[in-house]
CSV table of C-alpha atoms and ligand atoms in Angstrom, one decimal:
chain,number,residue,atom,x,y,z
A,1,MET,CA,-21.1,49.3,-38.5
A,2,ASN,CA,-23.2,51.7,-36.4
A,3,ASP,CA,-24.1,49.8,-33.3
A,4,GLN,CA,-27.2,51.8,-32.6
A,5,VAL,CA,-28.6,50.9,-36.0
A,6,LEU,CA,-27.6,47.3,-35.6
A,7,GLY,CA,-29.6,47.3,-32.3
A,8,TRP,CA,-32.6,48.7,-34.1
A,9,VAL,CA,-32.5,45.9,-36.7
A,10,ARG,CA,-32.2,43.2,-34.1
A,11,ALA,CA,-35.1,44.7,-32.0
A,12,ALA,CA,-37.4,45.5,-34.9
A,13,LYS,CA,-40.5,43.2,-35.2
A,14,ARG,CA,-41.6,44.7,-38.5
A,15,ILE,CA,-39.0,46.0,-40.9
A,16,ALA,CA,-40.0,47.8,-44.1
A,17,VAL,CA,-37.2,48.2,-46.8
A,18,LEU,CA,-37.6,50.8,-49.6
A,19,THR,CA,-35.1,50.4,-52.4
A,20,GLY,CA,-34.3,52.5,-55.4
A,21,ALA,CA,-31.9,52.4,-58.4
A,22,GLY,CA,-28.8,52.6,-56.2
A,23,MET,CA,-29.6,49.1,-54.9
A,24,SER,CA,-28.7,47.7,-58.3
A,25,ALA,CA,-25.8,50.0,-59.0
A,26,GLU,CA,-23.3,47.4,-57.8
A,27,SER,CA,-24.9,44.8,-60.1
A,28,GLY,CA,-23.9,47.0,-63.0
A,29,VAL,CA,-27.3,48.6,-63.7
A,30,PRO,CA,-26.8,52.4,-64.1
A,31,THR,CA,-29.0,54.4,-61.8
A,32,PHE,CA,-31.8,56.3,-63.4
A,33,ARG,CA,-30.2,59.7,-63.0
A,34,ASP,CA,-26.7,58.6,-63.9
A,35,ALA,CA,-25.3,59.7,-67.3
A,36,GLN,CA,-26.1,56.9,-69.8
A,37,THR,CA,-23.5,55.6,-72.1
A,38,GLY,CA,-23.3,54.9,-75.9
A,39,LEU,CA,-26.1,55.4,-78.3
A,40,TRP,CA,-28.6,56.5,-75.6
A,41,ALA,CA,-26.4,59.1,-73.8
A,42,GLN,CA,-28.0,62.0,-75.7
A,43,PHE,CA,-31.5,61.2,-74.3
A,44,ASP,CA,-32.8,62.0,-70.8
A,45,PRO,CA,-34.5,59.0,-69.4
A,46,ALA,CA,-37.2,61.2,-67.9
A,47,GLN,CA,-38.1,62.3,-71.4
A,48,LEU,CA,-38.3,58.7,-72.7
A,49,ALA,CA,-40.3,57.2,-69.8
A,50,THR,CA,-43.6,58.8,-70.6
A,51,GLU,CA,-46.8,57.8,-72.4
A,52,GLU,CA,-46.4,61.0,-74.5
A,53,ALA,CA,-42.9,60.0,-75.6
A,54,PHE,CA,-44.1,56.5,-76.5
A,55,ARG,CA,-47.1,57.7,-78.5
A,56,ALA,CA,-44.8,60.2,-80.4
A,57,ARG,CA,-41.9,57.9,-81.0
A,58,PRO,CA,-43.0,54.3,-80.2
A,59,SER,CA,-40.0,52.5,-81.9
A,60,MET,CA,-37.5,54.7,-80.2
A,61,VAL,CA,-38.9,54.2,-76.7
A,62,TRP,CA,-39.5,50.5,-77.3
A,63,ASP,CA,-35.9,50.1,-78.5
A,64,TRP,CA,-34.6,52.0,-75.4
A,65,TYR,CA,-36.5,49.5,-73.2
A,66,ALA,CA,-35.2,46.6,-75.3
A,67,PHE,CA,-31.7,47.9,-74.7
A,68,ARG,CA,-32.3,48.1,-70.9
A,69,ARG,CA,-33.9,44.7,-70.9
A,70,GLU,CA,-30.9,43.2,-72.6
A,71,MET,CA,-28.5,44.9,-70.2
A,72,ILE,CA,-30.5,43.9,-67.1
A,73,ALA,CA,-30.8,40.2,-68.3
A,74,GLN,CA,-27.0,40.1,-68.2
A,75,VAL,CA,-26.4,41.2,-64.6
A,76,GLU,CA,-26.8,39.4,-61.3
A,77,PRO,CA,-28.2,40.3,-57.9
A,78,ASN,CA,-25.4,41.7,-55.7
A,79,ALA,CA,-24.5,41.0,-52.0
A,80,GLY,CA,-27.1,43.6,-50.9
A,81,HIS,CA,-30.0,41.9,-52.7
A,82,LYS,CA,-28.8,38.6,-51.3
A,83,ALA,CA,-28.5,39.9,-47.7
A,84,LEU,CA,-32.2,41.0,-47.8
A,85,ALA,CA,-33.4,37.8,-49.3
A,86,ASP,CA,-31.4,35.7,-46.8
A,87,PHE,CA,-32.8,37.8,-43.9
A,88,ALA,CA,-36.4,37.2,-45.2
A,89,ARG,CA,-35.7,33.5,-45.4
A,90,ARG,CA,-34.3,33.4,-41.8
A,91,HIS,CA,-37.1,35.7,-40.4
A,92,PRO,CA,-40.3,34.9,-42.3
A,93,GLY,CA,-43.0,37.6,-42.1
A,94,ARG,CA,-40.7,40.1,-40.4
A,95,MET,CA,-39.8,42.2,-43.5
A,96,THR,CA,-41.7,43.9,-46.3
A,97,LEU,CA,-39.6,44.7,-49.3
A,98,ILE,CA,-40.8,47.7,-51.3
A,99,THR,CA,-38.9,48.6,-54.5
A,100,GLN,CA,-39.0,51.3,-57.1
A,101,ASN,CA,-36.8,49.1,-59.3
A,102,VAL,CA,-38.2,47.4,-62.4
A,103,ASP,CA,-35.2,45.1,-62.8
A,104,GLY,CA,-36.5,42.1,-60.9
A,105,LEU,CA,-33.1,41.6,-59.1
A,106,HIS,CA,-34.7,41.3,-55.6
A,107,GLN,CA,-37.0,38.6,-56.9
A,108,ARG,CA,-34.1,36.8,-58.6
A,109,ALA,CA,-32.2,37.0,-55.3
A,110,GLY,CA,-35.1,35.1,-53.7
A,111,SER,CA,-36.9,37.8,-51.8
A,112,PRO,CA,-40.6,36.8,-51.3
A,113,GLY,CA,-43.6,39.1,-51.8
A,114,VAL,CA,-41.7,42.0,-53.3
A,115,LEU,CA,-43.9,45.1,-53.7
A,116,ALA,CA,-42.7,46.4,-57.1
A,117,LEU,CA,-44.2,50.0,-57.1
A,118,HIS,CA,-43.0,50.8,-60.6
A,119,GLY,CA,-43.8,47.5,-62.3
A,120,ASN,CA,-41.6,45.0,-64.1
A,121,ILE,CA,-39.5,45.8,-67.2
A,122,PHE,CA,-39.7,42.2,-68.5
A,123,GLU,CA,-43.5,42.3,-68.8
A,124,ASP,CA,-45.6,43.9,-71.5
A,125,LYS,CA,-49.1,45.3,-71.6
A,126,TRP,CA,-51.3,47.0,-74.2
A,127,LEU,CA,-51.0,50.7,-74.7
A,128,ASP,CA,-54.7,51.2,-75.1
A,129,PRO,CA,-57.4,49.1,-73.4
A,130,PRO,CA,-57.3,45.8,-75.3
A,131,LYS,CA,-60.2,44.8,-77.5
A,132,ALA,CA,-61.3,41.2,-78.3
A,133,CYS,CA,-58.8,41.1,-81.1
A,134,CYS,CA,-55.8,42.0,-79.0
A,135,ASN,CA,-53.9,38.9,-78.1
A,136,ALA,CA,-50.5,39.5,-76.7
A,137,ALA,CA,-49.2,36.0,-77.5
A,138,ALA,CA,-50.1,36.5,-81.1
A,139,ALA,CA,-49.0,40.1,-81.5
A,140,ALA,CA,-47.3,41.0,-84.8
A,141,ALA,CA,-43.6,41.3,-84.6
A,142,GLY,CA,-42.4,44.8,-84.6
A,143,SER,CA,-40.8,47.5,-82.6
A,144,PRO,CA,-43.1,47.6,-80.7
A,145,PRO,CA,-45.2,44.4,-81.4
A,146,TYR,CA,-48.8,45.3,-82.3
A,147,CYS,CA,-52.2,43.8,-82.9
A,148,ASP,CA,-52.5,43.3,-86.6
A,149,ARG,CA,-56.3,43.8,-86.5
A,150,CYS,CA,-56.6,47.1,-84.6
A,151,GLY,CA,-53.0,48.5,-84.4
A,152,ASN,CA,-52.9,48.6,-80.6
A,153,MET,CA,-49.3,48.4,-79.5
A,154,LEU,CA,-47.6,46.6,-76.7
A,155,ARG,CA,-45.6,48.6,-74.2
A,156,PRO,CA,-43.4,47.7,-71.2
A,157,ASP,CA,-45.5,47.2,-68.0
A,158,VAL,CA,-43.7,49.9,-66.0
A,159,VAL,CA,-45.0,53.0,-64.4
A,160,TRP,CA,-44.1,56.0,-66.5
A,161,PHE,CA,-43.8,59.6,-65.3
A,162,GLY,CA,-47.3,61.0,-64.8
A,163,GLU,CA,-48.9,57.6,-64.4
A,164,ALA,CA,-50.6,56.1,-61.3
A,165,LEU,CA,-48.9,53.4,-59.3
A,166,PRO,CA,-50.6,50.0,-59.1
A,167,LEU,CA,-53.2,50.6,-56.5
A,168,ARG,CA,-53.0,47.5,-54.4
A,169,THR,CA,-49.2,47.4,-54.4
A,170,LEU,CA,-49.1,51.0,-53.2
A,171,ALA,CA,-51.7,50.4,-50.5
A,172,ALA,CA,-49.7,47.4,-49.2
A,173,ALA,CA,-46.6,49.5,-49.2
A,174,GLU,CA,-48.4,52.3,-47.2
A,175,ASP,CA,-49.6,49.7,-44.7
A,176,ALA,CA,-46.1,48.3,-44.3
A,177,ALA,CA,-44.7,51.9,-43.7
A,178,ARG,CA,-47.4,52.7,-41.2
A,179,ALA,CA,-46.9,49.4,-39.3
A,180,CYS,CA,-43.1,49.2,-39.3
A,181,ASP,CA,-40.9,49.9,-36.3
A,182,LEU,CA,-37.9,50.3,-38.7
A,183,MET,CA,-37.6,51.4,-42.3
A,184,LEU,CA,-34.4,51.0,-44.3
A,185,VAL,CA,-34.2,53.4,-47.3
A,186,VAL,CA,-31.6,52.1,-49.7
A,187,GLY,CA,-30.2,53.6,-52.8
A,188,THR,CA,-32.9,56.1,-53.6
A,189,SER,CA,-32.6,59.8,-54.3
A,190,GLY,CA,-36.0,60.3,-52.7
A,191,VAL,CA,-37.2,62.7,-55.3
A,192,VAL,CA,-40.0,60.6,-56.9
A,193,TYR,CA,-43.3,60.5,-55.2
A,194,PRO,CA,-45.4,58.7,-53.9
A,195,ALA,CA,-42.6,56.2,-53.3
A,196,ALA,CA,-40.4,58.7,-51.4
A,197,GLY,CA,-43.4,59.7,-49.3
A,198,LEU,CA,-43.4,56.2,-47.7
A,199,ALA,CA,-40.2,57.2,-45.8
A,200,ARG,CA,-42.0,60.2,-44.5
A,201,THR,CA,-45.0,58.2,-43.2
A,202,ALA,CA,-42.9,55.4,-41.7
A,203,ALA,CA,-44.1,54.8,-38.1
A,204,GLY,CA,-40.7,53.6,-36.9
A,205,LYS,CA,-37.1,54.7,-37.1
A,206,VAL,CA,-35.9,55.6,-40.6
A,207,VAL,CA,-32.4,54.6,-41.6
A,208,ILE,CA,-30.9,55.8,-45.0
A,209,ILE,CA,-28.2,53.7,-46.7
A,210,ASN,CA,-26.7,55.8,-49.5
A,211,PRO,CA,-23.2,57.0,-50.3
A,212,HIS,CA,-24.5,60.4,-51.2
A,213,PRO,CA,-27.0,62.9,-49.6
A,214,THR,CA,-30.6,62.4,-50.5
A,215,ASP,CA,-33.8,64.4,-50.3
A,216,LEU,CA,-35.0,62.2,-47.5
A,217,ASP,CA,-32.0,62.7,-45.2
A,218,ASP,CA,-34.1,65.2,-43.1
A,219,ALA,CA,-36.6,62.4,-42.3
A,220,ALA,CA,-34.0,60.0,-41.1
A,221,ASP,CA,-33.1,58.9,-37.6
A,222,ALA,CA,-29.7,57.7,-38.9
A,223,VAL,CA,-27.8,58.0,-42.2
A,224,LEU,CA,-25.3,55.4,-43.2
A,225,ARG,CA,-22.9,56.7,-45.8
A,226,GLY,CA,-22.0,53.6,-47.8
A,227,THR,CA,-23.2,51.3,-50.5
A,228,ALA,CA,-26.0,48.7,-50.5
A,229,ALA,CA,-23.6,45.8,-51.2
A,230,GLN,CA,-21.2,46.8,-48.5
A,231,LEU,CA,-23.6,47.7,-45.7
A,232,LEU,CA,-26.6,45.4,-46.0
A,233,PRO,CA,-24.7,42.2,-45.4
A,234,GLN,CA,-23.3,43.7,-42.2
A,235,LEU,CA,-26.6,45.1,-41.1
A,236,MET,CA,-28.8,42.1,-41.9
A,237,GLU,CA,-26.4,39.3,-40.7
A,238,ASP,CA,-28.3,38.4,-37.6
B,301,OAD,P1,-32.1,57.7,-58.6
B,301,OAD,O1,-31.2,57.4,-59.9
B,301,OAD,O2,-32.8,59.0,-58.6
B,301,OAD,O3,-31.1,57.7,-57.3
B,301,OAD,C1,-30.2,56.7,-57.1
B,301,OAD,C2,-29.7,56.8,-55.8
B,301,OAD,O4,-28.8,55.7,-55.5
B,301,OAD,C3,-28.8,58.1,-55.5
B,301,OAD,O5,-29.3,58.7,-54.3
B,301,OAD,C4,-27.4,57.5,-55.4
B,301,OAD,O6,-26.6,58.3,-54.5
B,301,OAD,C5,-27.7,56.2,-54.8
B,301,OAD,N1,-26.6,55.2,-55.0
B,301,OAD,C6,-25.8,55.1,-56.1
B,301,OAD,N2,-25.0,54.0,-55.9
B,301,OAD,C7,-25.4,53.4,-54.8
B,301,OAD,C8,-25.0,52.2,-54.1
B,301,OAD,N3,-24.0,51.4,-54.6
B,301,OAD,N4,-25.6,51.9,-53.0
B,301,OAD,C9,-26.6,52.6,-52.5
B,301,OAD,N5,-27.0,53.8,-53.1
B,301,OAD,C10,-26.4,54.1,-54.2
B,301,OAD,O7,-33.0,56.5,-58.5
B,301,OAD,P2,-34.4,56.3,-57.7
B,301,OAD,O8,-34.3,57.1,-56.4
B,301,OAD,O9,-34.6,54.8,-57.6
B,301,OAD,O10,-39.2,55.9,-61.6
B,301,OAD,O11,-35.4,57.0,-58.6
B,301,OAD,C11,-36.7,56.8,-58.3
B,301,OAD,C12,-37.5,56.6,-59.6
B,301,OAD,O12,-37.3,57.7,-60.5
B,301,OAD,C13,-37.2,55.4,-60.4
B,301,OAD,O13,-37.9,54.2,-59.9
B,301,OAD,C14,-37.8,55.8,-61.7
B,301,OAD,C15,-37.1,57.1,-61.7
B,301,OAD,O14,-37.5,58.1,-62.5
B,301,OAD,C16,-39.9,55.7,-62.7
B,301,OAD,O15,-39.5,55.3,-63.7
B,301,OAD,C17,-41.4,56.0,-62.4
């Protein structure tokens, strides 16, 4: 382990952690930009994760999310998720965890107050603003479920390409970036904004943990080439 970075972790009073899909790779969740397997291999996730795609082919997009939900429900948080949760438990109030992941694995590992910038794949919301007749608990079964009075459809409560991030969550993440003396950027390619921009506005040192080069490497004070489950337990052991 890089002693300089270990020193920064020990000295930091406010740590912000920004995670992406690579954080969950060792749990068995394929990263967003990895080739997909099986039935869905022919589709580009970036083409499916849009409102336009959902409106054009609601069953197909719903079924893709149902497949991802099933897959994610079967995996477990890895040693990296646990190391972050354990650190937060030992050092209350010292860390803010910001994630682009919708898989809920940080929360399942026990991390408190996770700022989930891109939502939660296990939640639904109405596609169009709900009317008085739209009751999610009584939605008609279907792919997707729908309001049998007005036809409004349920969709996953995740942020699709072209959509705004939840305002308050993003504001809290921006505050954490501006206030931190250390930001760990784990398992993200750094290509999707505004999430990636948080690393560029971080007030403190920026450390990247990723086995491969990322678009944020130029903003880093140190780059650790390794995986989340290998490096985080060593880095956060104090
Ligand atoms: P990407 O799939 O773009 O990038 C995953 C990153 O994880 C890559 O840089 C990999 O090198 C790295 N990686 C792979 N295995 C790793 C491991 N074991 N440990 C650490 N790093 C590893 O995923 P994101 O950057 O999260 O947004 O993508 C950002 C957003 O784009 C996603 O939240 C999603 C997507 O489109 C929306 O859906 C809005």
